[in-house]
Amino acid sequence: MNTPTFSDLGLSEPVLRALADCGYEEPTPIQHEAIPVVMAGDDLIACAQTGTGKTAAFALPLIDDIATRSARKGDKPLVLILAPTRELAVQIDENFRAYGRYTGIRTVVVLGGVPSGPQIQKMRDGVDVVIATPGRLIDLMEQKAVSLEDVEFLILDEADRMLDMGFMPDVRWIAEHVPKPRQTLLFSATMTAAVRSLASTVQTEAHIISVAPPATVADNIEQKVMFVRKHHKQDLLLDMVKKQEAGKVLVFVGTKIAAIQVTRHLQSHGVRAAAIHSNKNQAQRQQALEAFTGGKVSVLVATDLMARGIDVDDITHVVNFDLPSDPENYVHRIGRTARAGRAGVAVSLCAIGDVPLLRGVERMMSRSLDVHEDHPWHSSRVAACLSASARAARSRARSGKARGSGSKWQR
Ligand code: AMP
């Protein structure tokens, strides 16, 4: 079947023009499947990870709907988007502004950690789309500084993450205050029982679309592992970064302390690096992210939680300085590279303590990672730690079919 174009999907001319400016040539699978459902006015549950183009999958039809209305009754928001982190909210806002640049669509980001005055003022001036993290939105609702009475579209983005972060009661409370009938779109990387339960309370007869089964990794990501003793990890990272010509490196660490230490080590050796973790305030995080996006720093060191909103197209390398304790996070992490169809490299540094985590990742993916031994800190002791049975499992898995869609977009 031929892939439809954006114009086949029925998007209007100002939106098509903005997409051309963004350099998007064709819809990604999630866009191709979700846009007609949203345009038909139906509720939607989409199982899709970051990196699949999911933001445009809901933003484009909503912008199109608002832009093509002949008359707009008032100045109160029509769309409410809830996101788990500030970084993701800002990213969604940037996407709306890029895709809506020829439509005059008005957006506001409502998030904590910054003064609420400008957010309130912006809403008074009139907005179409509110993009919010739950906590600050509830504050403003309680102060009656935001009115949701005209909202027709409720979008829950990264619903699984919102629930993981304990936002379930907040999300339900907010949803109860959004009038019905409405259209509710729920996006989630994983479809857990909690996500299904939330969906059943906020939606009616939703279409279900799944384009990114858990543990599917785009096949344009080269994945490898380096065995190293724990106390050599910093030097190995430094060496990799220094050898790295141009390019952007995103480093994942397990704790904020590690984020600080690793960043300092890199900086003390002349590497332009920044850290993003929950001890930093919103302005500092945004500053670090902008420095990385704009190329002022070439290495960003992040914890898993903070990494959620990092949407930078040209990350060439993801380094798992610490392996994630949840194997599914491995997929989220490495999906930060090889975005928008580019190639990327994901390197995991595995010390003795990481071996069980590495095995968990390999089991989940039904494949082994290529071992890269050609570095001065290679530890054969760590390598040996993978028991004979693990090796047998690894070679069995290697001969099995690696998962992956074969398409440049994650399915
Ligand atoms: P998302 O999954 O929404 O975080 O999007 C992942 C990345 O893909 C973002 O950098 C988008 O700008 C980019 N993107 C989204 N849709 C398309 C498309 N149709 N063609 C090319 N790039 C896209």
XYZ file of C-alpha atoms and ligand atoms in Angstrom:
434
model
C 0.000 0.000 0.000
C 1.336 3.450 -0.847
C 1.931 5.746 2.099
C -0.559 8.596 1.967
C 0.779 12.117 1.818
C -0.149 14.791 4.345
C -2.449 16.301 1.774
C -4.166 12.904 1.239
C -4.986 13.048 4.948
C -7.025 16.165 4.267
C -4.920 18.698 6.146
C -5.459 22.285 5.114
C -3.043 24.431 3.134
C -1.556 26.498 6.026
C -0.736 23.300 7.903
C 0.759 21.669 4.795
C 2.909 24.742 4.254
C 4.221 24.592 7.821
C 5.009 20.883 7.419
C 6.960 21.652 4.267
C 8.932 24.252 6.262
C 9.680 21.563 8.862
C 10.973 19.304 6.093
C 8.452 16.542 6.778
C 7.928 14.664 3.536
C 5.437 11.998 4.526
C 3.372 11.043 7.559
C 4.935 8.569 9.977
C 2.912 5.406 10.713
C 1.335 6.868 13.870
C 0.373 10.027 11.982
C -1.032 8.043 9.107
C -3.179 5.979 11.481
C -4.151 8.546 14.097
C -4.908 11.648 12.037
C -8.042 10.211 10.319
C -9.389 8.995 13.694
C -8.891 12.406 15.284
C -10.420 14.138 12.281
C -13.444 11.855 12.497
C -14.035 13.124 16.034
C -13.422 9.786 17.770
C -11.646 9.040 21.023
C -8.239 7.447 20.607
C -5.820 5.331 22.590
C -2.448 5.283 20.858
C 0.359 3.096 22.025
C 3.346 4.976 20.640
C 6.710 5.969 21.932
C 8.458 9.274 21.726
C 10.353 9.285 18.472
C 7.487 7.975 16.358
C 6.112 11.413 15.494
C 3.259 11.081 17.993
C 3.109 14.789 18.840
C 2.266 15.746 15.282
C -0.232 12.864 15.203
C -2.478 14.820 17.565
C -1.240 18.363 16.943
C -1.868 18.437 13.189
C -5.572 17.494 13.149
C -6.283 19.745 16.149
C -4.556 22.746 14.606
C -6.375 22.024 11.380
C -9.730 21.876 13.158
C -9.216 25.164 14.968
C -7.749 26.944 11.966
C -10.598 26.015 9.644
C -13.432 27.114 11.937
C -15.358 29.922 10.353
C -16.097 31.625 13.645
C -14.595 31.190 17.053
C -17.064 32.019 19.823
C -14.767 33.130 22.608
C -11.224 33.340 23.767
C -11.199 30.400 26.150
C -9.090 27.322 25.382
C -10.497 24.615 23.118
C -7.681 22.120 23.638
C -6.162 20.925 26.914
C -3.016 18.808 26.776
C -1.612 17.202 29.914
C 2.007 16.117 29.957
C 4.078 14.544 32.746
C 7.113 16.835 32.650
C 7.852 20.461 32.055
C 10.314 19.615 29.319
C 7.735 17.608 27.397
C 5.154 20.391 27.790
C 7.593 22.935 26.357
C 8.407 20.570 23.510
C 4.739 20.066 22.651
C 4.268 23.834 22.667
C 7.186 24.304 20.285
C 5.695 21.718 17.949
C 2.266 23.393 18.016
C 3.844 26.726 17.215
C 5.885 25.256 14.365
C 2.962 23.375 12.796
C 0.522 26.204 13.450
C 2.720 29.081 12.336
C 0.455 30.016 9.411
C -2.792 29.591 11.317
C -2.542 32.161 14.105
C -3.132 29.449 16.703
C -2.481 30.669 20.264
C -0.887 28.420 22.854
C 0.114 28.730 26.483
C 2.296 26.463 28.586
C 1.125 26.091 32.168
C 3.805 24.597 34.366
C 5.223 24.890 37.845
C 8.628 26.186 38.874
C 8.107 29.521 37.140
C 5.846 32.471 38.091
C 2.205 31.917 37.200
C 1.482 35.599 36.401
C 2.502 35.519 32.718
C 0.624 32.230 32.203
C -2.547 33.731 33.709
C -2.174 36.886 31.653
C -1.732 34.906 28.457
C -4.963 33.036 29.166
C -6.786 36.308 29.829
C -5.558 37.580 26.445
C -7.129 34.531 24.811
C -5.691 31.117 23.905
C -6.700 28.110 21.856
C -4.436 25.459 23.359
C -3.300 24.957 26.962
C -0.376 22.605 27.468
C 0.023 21.832 31.156
C 1.617 19.690 33.785
C -1.113 18.553 36.202
C 0.072 20.246 39.423
C 0.206 23.842 38.216
C -2.985 23.456 36.206
C -4.847 22.363 39.334
C -3.453 25.383 41.221
C -4.748 27.714 38.531
C -8.095 25.926 38.342
C -8.511 26.330 42.092
C -7.666 30.024 41.823
C -10.220 30.243 38.978
C -7.441 31.643 36.800
C -8.206 29.188 34.007
C -11.528 28.256 32.504
C -11.960 24.863 30.900
C -15.621 25.357 30.027
C -15.002 25.581 26.263
C -12.518 22.701 26.065
C -13.511 20.224 23.360
C -10.308 18.181 23.171
C -8.491 16.590 26.083
C -5.107 15.010 25.318
C -3.179 12.904 27.807
C 0.372 12.568 26.553
C 2.745 9.943 27.941
C -0.077 8.707 30.136
C 1.969 5.799 31.480
C 4.625 8.192 32.719
C 2.024 10.462 34.314
C 0.683 7.479 36.220
C 4.209 6.322 37.189
C 4.783 9.776 38.618
C 1.689 9.530 40.791
C -0.500 11.897 38.778
C -3.458 9.482 38.469
C -5.719 11.336 40.982
C -4.792 14.716 39.473
C -5.437 13.574 35.918
C -8.801 12.094 36.861
C -9.761 15.251 38.763
C -8.842 17.466 35.828
C -10.696 15.189 33.375
C -13.824 15.468 35.548
C -13.651 19.232 35.099
C -13.435 19.107 31.324
C -16.954 19.277 29.926
C -18.578 16.464 27.961
C -19.147 15.724 25.169
C -15.514 16.062 24.287
C -12.873 14.171 22.336
C -10.218 12.493 24.468
C -6.924 11.276 23.032
C -4.583 9.197 25.162
C -0.981 8.514 24.155
C 1.185 6.082 26.042
C 4.419 4.204 25.341
C 3.121 1.176 27.224
C -0.399 -0.088 27.728
C -0.439 -1.094 31.384
C -3.496 -2.049 33.422
C -3.357 1.386 35.073
C -3.402 3.132 31.702
C -6.378 1.018 30.594
C -8.192 1.810 33.800
C -7.597 5.530 33.305
C -8.769 5.275 29.698
C -11.972 3.564 30.751
C -12.852 6.434 33.071
C -12.023 9.330 30.776
C -12.984 7.995 27.338
C -15.833 6.401 25.469
C -15.448 3.713 22.788
C -11.926 4.725 21.869
C -10.140 3.486 18.757
C -6.964 1.680 19.719
C -3.841 2.102 17.632
C -0.484 0.575 18.357
C 2.552 1.500 16.338
C 5.321 0.931 18.816
C 5.155 -2.375 20.626
C 7.294 -2.203 23.750
C 10.911 -3.120 23.147
C 10.911 -2.312 19.474
C 14.018 -0.456 18.532
C 14.515 1.388 15.278
C 16.991 -0.590 13.229
C 19.031 2.466 12.299
C 20.466 2.476 15.848
C 23.764 0.669 16.210
C 23.760 -0.862 19.693
C 26.873 -1.959 21.511
C 28.151 -2.713 24.986
C 31.553 -2.027 26.540
C 32.706 -4.035 29.551
C 34.503 -1.827 32.033
C 35.227 -1.674 35.756
C 33.009 0.785 37.531
C 35.779 3.191 38.520
C 36.988 3.397 34.904
C 33.624 4.432 33.484
C 34.311 8.161 33.705
C 37.623 7.871 31.861
C 36.106 5.644 29.226
C 33.290 8.127 28.687
C 35.741 11.005 28.475
C 37.811 9.111 25.931
C 34.738 8.307 23.822
C 33.532 11.890 23.893
C 36.931 13.286 23.012
C 37.299 10.911 20.074
C 33.821 11.788 18.969
C 34.012 14.171 16.040
C 31.206 16.742 16.083
C 27.885 15.255 17.092
C 25.808 15.353 20.226
C 26.088 12.859 23.025
C 23.319 12.188 25.522
C 24.538 10.345 28.622
C 22.166 8.539 30.970
C 23.065 8.046 34.587
C 21.189 6.387 37.424
C 21.153 9.210 39.977
C 21.371 12.976 40.160
C 24.618 12.659 42.140
C 26.078 10.667 39.268
C 24.803 13.326 36.843
C 26.694 15.993 38.766
C 29.892 13.941 39.096
C 30.012 12.802 35.492
C 29.357 16.320 34.213
C 32.072 17.792 36.432
C 34.570 15.188 35.295
C 33.897 15.977 31.651
C 34.011 19.734 32.234
C 37.272 19.492 34.168
C 38.799 17.897 31.073
C 37.630 20.625 28.762
C 34.445 18.985 27.443
C 31.474 21.275 27.016
C 28.915 19.369 29.091
C 25.733 20.171 30.996
C 23.539 18.194 33.355
C 19.776 17.946 33.618
C 18.308 16.455 36.776
C 15.531 17.099 39.251
C 17.644 19.274 41.598
C 17.806 21.934 38.939
C 15.036 24.455 38.653
C 12.995 24.904 35.520
C 15.082 27.796 34.201
C 18.338 25.869 34.698
C 16.963 22.783 32.989
C 15.693 24.802 30.080
C 19.047 26.545 29.820
C 20.911 23.207 29.742
C 18.525 21.852 27.138
C 18.849 24.927 24.958
C 22.649 24.837 25.226
C 22.545 21.225 24.027
C 20.021 21.855 21.266
C 21.905 24.903 20.039
C 25.288 23.141 20.137
C 26.846 25.241 22.930
C 27.440 22.023 24.824
C 28.062 18.742 23.074
C 27.274 16.420 25.982
C 24.114 16.384 28.057
C 24.075 14.184 31.149
C 20.577 13.230 32.263
C 18.614 11.027 34.607
C 15.735 9.007 33.160
C 12.977 11.205 34.492
C 14.466 14.395 33.111
C 15.217 12.832 29.762
C 11.555 12.471 28.888
C 11.215 15.841 27.260
C 14.491 15.810 25.391
C 13.558 15.968 21.751
C 16.680 16.908 19.879
C 16.893 15.672 16.309
C 20.637 15.375 15.890
C 21.756 13.325 18.890
C 24.412 11.070 17.388
C 25.201 8.970 20.461
C 23.321 7.792 23.508
C 25.570 6.460 26.254
C 24.123 4.381 29.059
C 26.718 5.293 31.668
C 24.532 3.302 34.043
C 22.201 0.682 32.644
C 18.542 1.308 33.463
C 16.959 -0.762 36.201
C 13.823 -1.162 34.080
C 14.722 -2.731 30.709
C 11.897 -0.825 28.999
C 13.732 2.395 29.779
C 16.602 1.154 27.652
C 14.317 1.458 24.648
C 13.173 4.946 25.644
C 16.721 6.052 26.162
C 18.245 4.833 22.955
C 15.255 6.115 21.003
C 16.654 9.604 21.636
C 19.143 9.004 18.879
C 18.418 8.080 15.275
C 15.401 10.383 15.277
C 13.599 11.637 12.243
C 15.107 8.843 10.177
C 18.768 9.551 10.968
C 21.279 6.914 12.116
C 22.609 6.782 15.661
C 24.788 4.837 18.060
C 23.824 3.567 21.513
C 26.637 2.447 23.806
C 26.097 0.806 27.185
C 28.891 0.784 29.759
C 28.581 -2.436 31.698
C 30.391 -2.997 34.998
C 29.965 -6.091 37.168
C 26.954 -4.608 38.932
C 25.291 -3.890 35.580
C 25.528 -7.455 34.265
C 22.060 -8.552 35.487
C 20.595 -5.336 34.021
C 22.306 -5.998 30.702
C 20.899 -9.506 30.659
C 17.448 -8.064 31.362
C 17.781 -5.707 28.401
C 18.990 -8.489 26.124
C 16.222 -10.819 27.221
C 13.592 -8.205 26.599
C 14.909 -7.533 23.122
C 15.596 -11.186 22.341
C 18.999 -10.260 21.075
C 22.468 -9.625 22.344
C 24.330 -6.360 22.020
C 27.594 -6.346 20.106
C 30.544 -6.268 22.467
C 33.096 -3.562 21.787
C 36.423 -4.661 23.305
C 38.729 -2.323 21.491
C 39.307 0.227 24.254
C 41.958 0.565 26.969
C 39.570 -0.112 29.835
C 38.071 -3.351 28.530
C 37.495 -5.656 31.507
C 37.636 -9.337 30.717
C 36.570 -9.987 34.299
C 33.238 -8.279 33.666
C 32.916 -10.083 30.365
C 33.550 -13.371 32.137
C 30.776 -12.576 34.531
C 28.287 -13.403 31.900
C 27.924 -17.027 32.793
C 28.158 -19.898 30.357
C 24.409 -20.201 30.348
C 24.070 -16.493 29.597
C 26.488 -16.880 26.742
C 24.487 -19.793 25.406
C 21.324 -17.736 25.678
C 23.062 -14.831 23.988
C 24.198 -16.909 21.043
C 20.750 -18.506 20.720
C 19.252 -15.049 20.684
C 21.842 -13.839 18.187
C 20.807 -16.503 15.718
C 17.163 -15.582 16.286
C 15.525 -12.795 14.415
C 16.229 -9.369 15.927
C 13.098 -7.344 16.301
C 12.702 -4.229 14.235
C 10.386 -3.016 11.566
C 12.836 -2.398 8.779
C 11.281 1.022 8.376
C 13.118 4.173 9.340
C 10.222 4.994 11.676
C 9.508 2.947 14.759
C 6.363 0.922 14.366
P 7.790 12.778 18.579
O 7.560 11.296 18.563
O 6.533 13.550 18.454
O 8.641 13.180 19.747
O 8.626 13.167 17.239
C 9.911 12.649 16.972
C 10.688 13.508 16.002
O 10.250 13.283 14.666
C 10.557 15.004 16.215
O 11.844 15.548 16.128
C 9.710 15.510 15.072
O 10.083 16.814 14.688
C 10.027 14.518 13.977
N 8.898 14.247 13.063
C 7.596 14.092 13.412
N 6.856 13.805 12.313
C 7.710 13.751 11.262
C 7.538 13.485 9.853
N 6.356 13.189 9.341
N 8.648 13.531 9.079
C 9.878 13.821 9.614
N 10.097 14.093 10.920
C 9.027 14.042 11.743
